[in-house]
C-alpha positions as semicolon CSV with decimal commas, in nm:
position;residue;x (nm);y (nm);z (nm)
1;X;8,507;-14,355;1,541
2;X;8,248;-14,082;1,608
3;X;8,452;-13,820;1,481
4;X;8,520;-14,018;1,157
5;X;8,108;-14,106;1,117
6;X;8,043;-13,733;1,150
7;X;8,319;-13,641;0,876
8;X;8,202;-13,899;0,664
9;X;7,840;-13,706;0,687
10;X;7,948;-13,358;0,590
11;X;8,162;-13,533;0,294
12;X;7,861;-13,703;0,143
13;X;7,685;-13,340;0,243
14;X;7,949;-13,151;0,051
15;X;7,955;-13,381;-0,235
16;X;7,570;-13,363;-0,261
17;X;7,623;-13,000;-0,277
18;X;7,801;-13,061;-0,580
19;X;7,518;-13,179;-0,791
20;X;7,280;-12,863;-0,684
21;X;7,516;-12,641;-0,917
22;X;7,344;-12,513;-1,188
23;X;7,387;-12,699;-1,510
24;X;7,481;-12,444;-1,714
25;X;7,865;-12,380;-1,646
26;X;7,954;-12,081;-1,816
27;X;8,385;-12,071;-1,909
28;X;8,492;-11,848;-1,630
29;X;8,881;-11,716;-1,668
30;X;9,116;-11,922;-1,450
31;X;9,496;-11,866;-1,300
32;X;9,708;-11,892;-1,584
33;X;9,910;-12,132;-1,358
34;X;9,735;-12,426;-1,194
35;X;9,925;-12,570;-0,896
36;X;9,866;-12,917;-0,875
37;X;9,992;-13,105;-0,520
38;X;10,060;-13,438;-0,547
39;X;10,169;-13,533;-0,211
40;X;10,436;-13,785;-0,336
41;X;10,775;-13,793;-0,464
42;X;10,877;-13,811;-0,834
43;X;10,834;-14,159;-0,998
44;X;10,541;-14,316;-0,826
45;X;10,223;-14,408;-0,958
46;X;10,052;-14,067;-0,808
47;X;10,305;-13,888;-0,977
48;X;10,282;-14,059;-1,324
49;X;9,909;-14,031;-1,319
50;X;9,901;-13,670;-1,287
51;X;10,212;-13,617;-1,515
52;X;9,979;-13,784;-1,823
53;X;9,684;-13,652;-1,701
54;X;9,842;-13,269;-1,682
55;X;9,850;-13,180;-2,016
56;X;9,527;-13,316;-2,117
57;X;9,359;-13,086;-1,849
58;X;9,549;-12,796;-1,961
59;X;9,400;-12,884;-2,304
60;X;9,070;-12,827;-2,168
61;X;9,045;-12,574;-1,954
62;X;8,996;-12,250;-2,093
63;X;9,283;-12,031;-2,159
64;X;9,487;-12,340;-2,179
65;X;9,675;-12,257;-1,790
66;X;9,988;-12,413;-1,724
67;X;9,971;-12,715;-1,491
68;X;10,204;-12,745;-1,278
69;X;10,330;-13,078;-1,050
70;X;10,402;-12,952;-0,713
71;X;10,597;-13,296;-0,555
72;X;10,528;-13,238;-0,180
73;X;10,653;-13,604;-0,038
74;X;10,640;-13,721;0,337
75;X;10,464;-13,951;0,578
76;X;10,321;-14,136;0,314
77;X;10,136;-13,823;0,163
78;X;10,004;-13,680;0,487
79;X;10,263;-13,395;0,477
80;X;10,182;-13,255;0,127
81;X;9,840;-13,334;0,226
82;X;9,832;-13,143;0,531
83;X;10,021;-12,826;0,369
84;X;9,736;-12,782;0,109
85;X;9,439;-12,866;0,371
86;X;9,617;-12,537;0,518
87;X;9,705;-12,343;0,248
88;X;9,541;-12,401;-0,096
89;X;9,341;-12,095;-0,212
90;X;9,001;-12,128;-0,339
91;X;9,075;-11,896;-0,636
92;X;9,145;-12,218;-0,877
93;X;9,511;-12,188;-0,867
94;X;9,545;-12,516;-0,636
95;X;9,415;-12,905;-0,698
96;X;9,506;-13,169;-0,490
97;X;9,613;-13,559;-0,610
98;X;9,530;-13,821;-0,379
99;X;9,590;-14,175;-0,326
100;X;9,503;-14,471;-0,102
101;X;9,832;-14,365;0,070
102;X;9,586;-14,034;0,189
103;X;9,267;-14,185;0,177
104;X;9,357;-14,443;0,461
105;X;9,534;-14,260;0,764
106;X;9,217;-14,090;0,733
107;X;8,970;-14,379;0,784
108;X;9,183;-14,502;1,055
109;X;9,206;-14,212;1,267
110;X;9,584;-14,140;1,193
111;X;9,675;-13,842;1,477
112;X;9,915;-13,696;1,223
113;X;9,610;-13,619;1,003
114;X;9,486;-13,222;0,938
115;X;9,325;-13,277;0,642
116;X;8,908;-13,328;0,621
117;X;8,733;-13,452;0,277
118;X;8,473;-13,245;0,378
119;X;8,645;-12,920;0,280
120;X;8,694;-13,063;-0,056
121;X;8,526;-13,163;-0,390
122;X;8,642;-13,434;-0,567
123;X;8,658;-13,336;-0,947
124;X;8,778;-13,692;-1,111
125;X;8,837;-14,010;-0,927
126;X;9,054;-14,265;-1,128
127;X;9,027;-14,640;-1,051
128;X;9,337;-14,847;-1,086
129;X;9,464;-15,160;-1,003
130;X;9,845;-15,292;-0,959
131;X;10,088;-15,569;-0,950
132;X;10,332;-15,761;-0,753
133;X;10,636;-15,904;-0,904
134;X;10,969;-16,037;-0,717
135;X;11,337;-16,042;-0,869
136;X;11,384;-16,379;-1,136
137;X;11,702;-16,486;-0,941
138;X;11,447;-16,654;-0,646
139;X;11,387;-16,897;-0,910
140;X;11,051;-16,794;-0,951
141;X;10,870;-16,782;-1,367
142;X;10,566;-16,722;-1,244
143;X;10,275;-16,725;-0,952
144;X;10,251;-17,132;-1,008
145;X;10,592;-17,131;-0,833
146;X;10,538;-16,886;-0,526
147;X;10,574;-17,216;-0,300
148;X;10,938;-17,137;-0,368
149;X;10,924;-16,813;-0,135
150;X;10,843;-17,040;0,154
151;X;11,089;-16,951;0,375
152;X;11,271;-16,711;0,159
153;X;11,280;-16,315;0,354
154;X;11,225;-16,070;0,111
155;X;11,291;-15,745;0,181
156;X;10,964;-15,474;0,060
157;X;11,053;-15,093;0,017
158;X;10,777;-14,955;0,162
159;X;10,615;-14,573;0,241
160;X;10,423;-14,687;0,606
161;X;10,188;-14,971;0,662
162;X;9,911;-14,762;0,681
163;X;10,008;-14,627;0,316
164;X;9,903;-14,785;-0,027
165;X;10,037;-15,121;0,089
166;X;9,837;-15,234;0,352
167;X;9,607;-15,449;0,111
168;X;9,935;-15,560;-0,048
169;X;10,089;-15,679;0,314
170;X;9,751;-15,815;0,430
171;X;9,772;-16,031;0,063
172;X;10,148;-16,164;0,172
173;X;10,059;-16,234;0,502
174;X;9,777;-16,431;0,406
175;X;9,971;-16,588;0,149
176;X;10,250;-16,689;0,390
177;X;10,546;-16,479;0,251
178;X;10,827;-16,404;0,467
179;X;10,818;-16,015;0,430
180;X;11,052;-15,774;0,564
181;X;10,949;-15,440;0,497
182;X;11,156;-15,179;0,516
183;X;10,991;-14,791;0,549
184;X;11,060;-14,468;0,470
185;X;10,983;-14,444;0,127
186;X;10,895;-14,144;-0,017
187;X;10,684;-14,278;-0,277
188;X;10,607;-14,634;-0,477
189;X;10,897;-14,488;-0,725
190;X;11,163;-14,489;-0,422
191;X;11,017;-14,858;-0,368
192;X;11,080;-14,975;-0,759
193;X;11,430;-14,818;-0,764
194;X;11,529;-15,013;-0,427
195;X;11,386;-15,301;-0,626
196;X;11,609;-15,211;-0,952
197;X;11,945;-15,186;-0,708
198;X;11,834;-15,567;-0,628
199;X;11,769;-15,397;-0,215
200;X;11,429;-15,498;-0,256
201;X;11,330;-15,875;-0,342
202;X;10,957;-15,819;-0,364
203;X;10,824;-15,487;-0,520
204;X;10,428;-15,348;-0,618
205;X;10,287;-15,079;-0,873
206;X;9,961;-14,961;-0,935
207;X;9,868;-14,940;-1,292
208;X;10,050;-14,649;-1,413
209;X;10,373;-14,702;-1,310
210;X;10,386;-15,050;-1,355
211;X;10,287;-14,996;-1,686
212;X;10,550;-14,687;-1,771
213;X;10,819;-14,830;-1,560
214;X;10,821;-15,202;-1,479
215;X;10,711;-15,331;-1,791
216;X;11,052;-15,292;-1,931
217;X;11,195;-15,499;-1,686
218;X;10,939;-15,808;-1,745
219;X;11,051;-15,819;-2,083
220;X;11,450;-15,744;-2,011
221;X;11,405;-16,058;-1,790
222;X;11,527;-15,818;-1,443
223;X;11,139;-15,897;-1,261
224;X;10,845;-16,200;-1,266
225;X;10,492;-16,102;-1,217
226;X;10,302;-16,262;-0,975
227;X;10,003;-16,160;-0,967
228;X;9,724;-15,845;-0,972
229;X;9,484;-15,753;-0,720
230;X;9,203;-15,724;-0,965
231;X;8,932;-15,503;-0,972
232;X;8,571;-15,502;-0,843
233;X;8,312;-15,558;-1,092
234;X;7,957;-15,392;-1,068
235;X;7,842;-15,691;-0,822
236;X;8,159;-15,633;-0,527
237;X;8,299;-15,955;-0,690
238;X;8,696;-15,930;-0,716
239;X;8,769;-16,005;-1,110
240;X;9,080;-16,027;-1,339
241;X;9,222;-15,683;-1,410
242;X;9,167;-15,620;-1,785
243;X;9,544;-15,465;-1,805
244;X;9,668;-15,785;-1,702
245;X;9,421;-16,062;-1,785
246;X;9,690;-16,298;-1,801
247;X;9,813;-16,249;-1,434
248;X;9,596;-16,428;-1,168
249;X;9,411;-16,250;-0,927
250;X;9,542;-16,299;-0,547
251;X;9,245;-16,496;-0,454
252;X;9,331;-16,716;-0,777
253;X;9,713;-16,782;-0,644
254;X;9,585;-16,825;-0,298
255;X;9,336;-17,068;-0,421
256;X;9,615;-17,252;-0,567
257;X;9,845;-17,282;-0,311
258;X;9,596;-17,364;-0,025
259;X;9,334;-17,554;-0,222
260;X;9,045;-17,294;-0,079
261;X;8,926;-16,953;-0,108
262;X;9,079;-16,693;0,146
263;X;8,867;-16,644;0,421
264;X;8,794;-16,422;0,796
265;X;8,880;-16,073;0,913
266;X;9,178;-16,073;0,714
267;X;9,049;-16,117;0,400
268;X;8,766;-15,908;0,507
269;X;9,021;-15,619;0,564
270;X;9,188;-15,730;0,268
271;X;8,871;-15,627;0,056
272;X;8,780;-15,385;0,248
273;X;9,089;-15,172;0,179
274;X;9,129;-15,303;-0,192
275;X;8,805;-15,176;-0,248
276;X;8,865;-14,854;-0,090
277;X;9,255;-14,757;-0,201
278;X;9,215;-14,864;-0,586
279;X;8,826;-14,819;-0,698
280;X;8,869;-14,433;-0,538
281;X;9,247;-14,471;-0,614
282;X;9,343;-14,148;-0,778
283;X;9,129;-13,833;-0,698
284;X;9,160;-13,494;-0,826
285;X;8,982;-13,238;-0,565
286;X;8,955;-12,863;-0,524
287;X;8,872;-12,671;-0,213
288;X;8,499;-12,703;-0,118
289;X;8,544;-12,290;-0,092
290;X;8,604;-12,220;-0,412
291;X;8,368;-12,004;-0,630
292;X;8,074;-12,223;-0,807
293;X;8,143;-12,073;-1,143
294;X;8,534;-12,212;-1,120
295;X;8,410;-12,540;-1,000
296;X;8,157;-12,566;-1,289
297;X;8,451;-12,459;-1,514
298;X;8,661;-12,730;-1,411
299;X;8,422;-12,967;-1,380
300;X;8,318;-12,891;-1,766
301;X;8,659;-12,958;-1,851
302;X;8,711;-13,266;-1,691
303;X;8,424;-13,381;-1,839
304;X;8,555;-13,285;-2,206
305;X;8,891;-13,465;-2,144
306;X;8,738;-13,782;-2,077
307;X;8,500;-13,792;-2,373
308;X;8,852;-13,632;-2,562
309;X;8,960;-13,924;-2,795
310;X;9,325;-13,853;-2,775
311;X;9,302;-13,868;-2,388
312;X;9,075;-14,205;-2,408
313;X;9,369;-14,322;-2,640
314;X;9,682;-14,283;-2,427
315;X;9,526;-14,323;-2,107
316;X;9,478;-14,689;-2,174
317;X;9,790;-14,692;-2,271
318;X;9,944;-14,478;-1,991
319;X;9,699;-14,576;-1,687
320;X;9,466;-14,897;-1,820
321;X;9,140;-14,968;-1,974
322;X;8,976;-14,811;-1,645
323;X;8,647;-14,615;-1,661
324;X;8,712;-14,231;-1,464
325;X;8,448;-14,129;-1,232
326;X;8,299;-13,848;-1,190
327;X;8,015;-13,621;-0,994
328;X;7,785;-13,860;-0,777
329;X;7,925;-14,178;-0,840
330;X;8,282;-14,020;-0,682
331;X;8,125;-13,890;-0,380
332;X;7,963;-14,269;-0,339
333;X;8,300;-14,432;-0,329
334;X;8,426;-14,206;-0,119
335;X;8,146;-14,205;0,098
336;X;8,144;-14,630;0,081
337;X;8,535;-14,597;0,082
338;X;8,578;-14,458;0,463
339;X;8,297;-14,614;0,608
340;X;8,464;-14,883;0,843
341;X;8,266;-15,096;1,096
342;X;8,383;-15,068;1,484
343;X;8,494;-15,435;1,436
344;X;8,665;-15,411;1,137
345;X;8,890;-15,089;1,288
346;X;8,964;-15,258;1,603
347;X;9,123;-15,601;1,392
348;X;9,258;-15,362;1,157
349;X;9,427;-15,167;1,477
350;X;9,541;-15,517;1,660
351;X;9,678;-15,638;1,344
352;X;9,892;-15,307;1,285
353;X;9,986;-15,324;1,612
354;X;10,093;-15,727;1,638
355;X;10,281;-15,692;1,321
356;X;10,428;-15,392;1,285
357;X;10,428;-15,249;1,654
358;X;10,282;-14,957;1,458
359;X;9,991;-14,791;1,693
360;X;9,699;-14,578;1,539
């Protein structure tokens, strides 16, 4: 836990560093190919994100470079992770795409970890927010029926439980579901496609690819939404997601099943991580090293593709009605994002342990 407070100081350091760049960014000839990692495999919703986002960043930049998805999968993105902590060059030619699935071996210590946020700048941090849904022969139309899983085992592709699911498996623990999770995935995608073959029972998206890839199979009657996990609103308060306002929240289906509002360290981990995997959900960073007048460059771009109305136009379409984040307000999240209490880590580590013999 030391180690982790003193890399969460030199991140908020580095990021601070960030804002003493002079203002004037001057366009400053880039790689004409831009290798973006994206430490998952081909289908999840890492992958779609950058996939839309690729060509509006190419659009921006100057020169117009060609950006390139480099699909690095393994351990839950701490492999493809690792390899660019090691080997990116601070010339421009490499970005990194993160998740929650990155962002949380980190805050719990995870031994197979090389990477540190410190040595990077976060350019663009995405929010999202995702979905559960289960397959429509459990008899289940809609969250006012999940009583009907009592009892039922559902098998749950997953990447680890330290990965992008560990609000989601805190959620159906609380919630009383008989999960059996099954790991190894190499990305959400892997997880939706054991889902499609009818392997999975119980499957979840974030935004993007529930969006590009499971809507289809709401309305072709192959998979019921449950529910969302919401997002934060400006006062911590866990609200309806606007991309699905007509799915309840988890707290909502809790609510109704139990007749009170979920409560203890659980839920406290449970918002904890929710707050910490999908507000700072997607992150585009480039090595802290790089040359100032490439980071301005690409910052200046980033900045243009958000206020772009063509991007604004698809990527509520392609991602949700989510704002981007940018500058100080990323390095805040972050910062808030993998600051965890010495209680909260040593539930979180008992918990991990107890249910999934899985030992940080």
């Amino acid at each position: 836990m030391k180690k982790l407070s003193k890399l969460l100081g030199v991140s908020v350091l580095t990021f601070g560093c960030l804002l003493a760049l002079p203002t004037k960014a001057q366009d400053t000839e880039l790689p004409s190919t831009i290798n973006w990692t994206i430490p998952f495999g081909v289908g999840g919703g890492t992958d779609v994100w950058a996939r839309f986002v690729a060509p509006h960043l190419t659009k921006s930049l100057p020169g117009n470079p060609t950006v390139v998805i480099k699909n690095q999968p393994g351990g839950g993105s701490i492999t493809g992770t690792n390899l660019f902590f090691q080997r990116a060059k601070s010339n421009g030619e490499d970005i990194l795409g993160t998740s929650a699935s990155t962002l949380y071996p980190f805050m719990l210590g995870d031994k197979r970890v090389r990477y540190n946020f410190d040595k990077w700048i976060p350019l663009m941090a995405s929010p999202t927010g995702g979905v559960v849904y289960v397959q429509p022969d459990l008899g289940v139309a809609s969250a006012n029926d999940i009583a009907k899983l009592n009892g039922v085992t559902l098998p749950f592709g997953s990447q680890s439980p330290t990965g992008l699911e560990l609000p989601v498996f805190l959620a159906f623990e609380m919630l009383g579901l008989d999960i059996k999770p099954v790991f190894g995935m190499k990305s959400r995608g892997a997880g939706r496609l054991a889902f499609e073959r009818g392997e999975a029972k119980i499957d979840f998206q974030t935004s993007s690819a529930y969006l590009s890839s499971v809507v289809d199979l709401v309305d072709n009657k192959k998979a019921v939404p449950l529910f969302s996990l919401g997002i934060l609103n400006n006062k911590g308060e866990i609200v309806r997601d606007p991309a699905f306002a007509d799915l309840p929240t988890f707290e909502e289906v809790y609510f109704k099943k139990f007749g009170k509002q979920p409560s203890g360290m659980e839920y406290t981990a449970y918002k904890k991580f929710l707050a910490a995997g999908f507000a700072f959900q997607k992150v585009i960073f480039i090595p802290a090293d790089t040359p100032n007048d490439i980071i301005q460059t690409y910052q200046k771009a980033v900045k243009q593709m958000l206020q772009d109305p063509a991007f604004i136009k698809d990527s509520e379409i392609q991602v949700g009605p989510y704002e981007n984040i940018v500058g100080i307000d990323a390095a805040q999240y972050l910062s808030d994002a993998i600051t965890v209490s010495p209680e909260l880590y040593t539930w979180i580590s008992d918990w991990l342990k107890t249910k999934f013999d899985y030992k940080l």
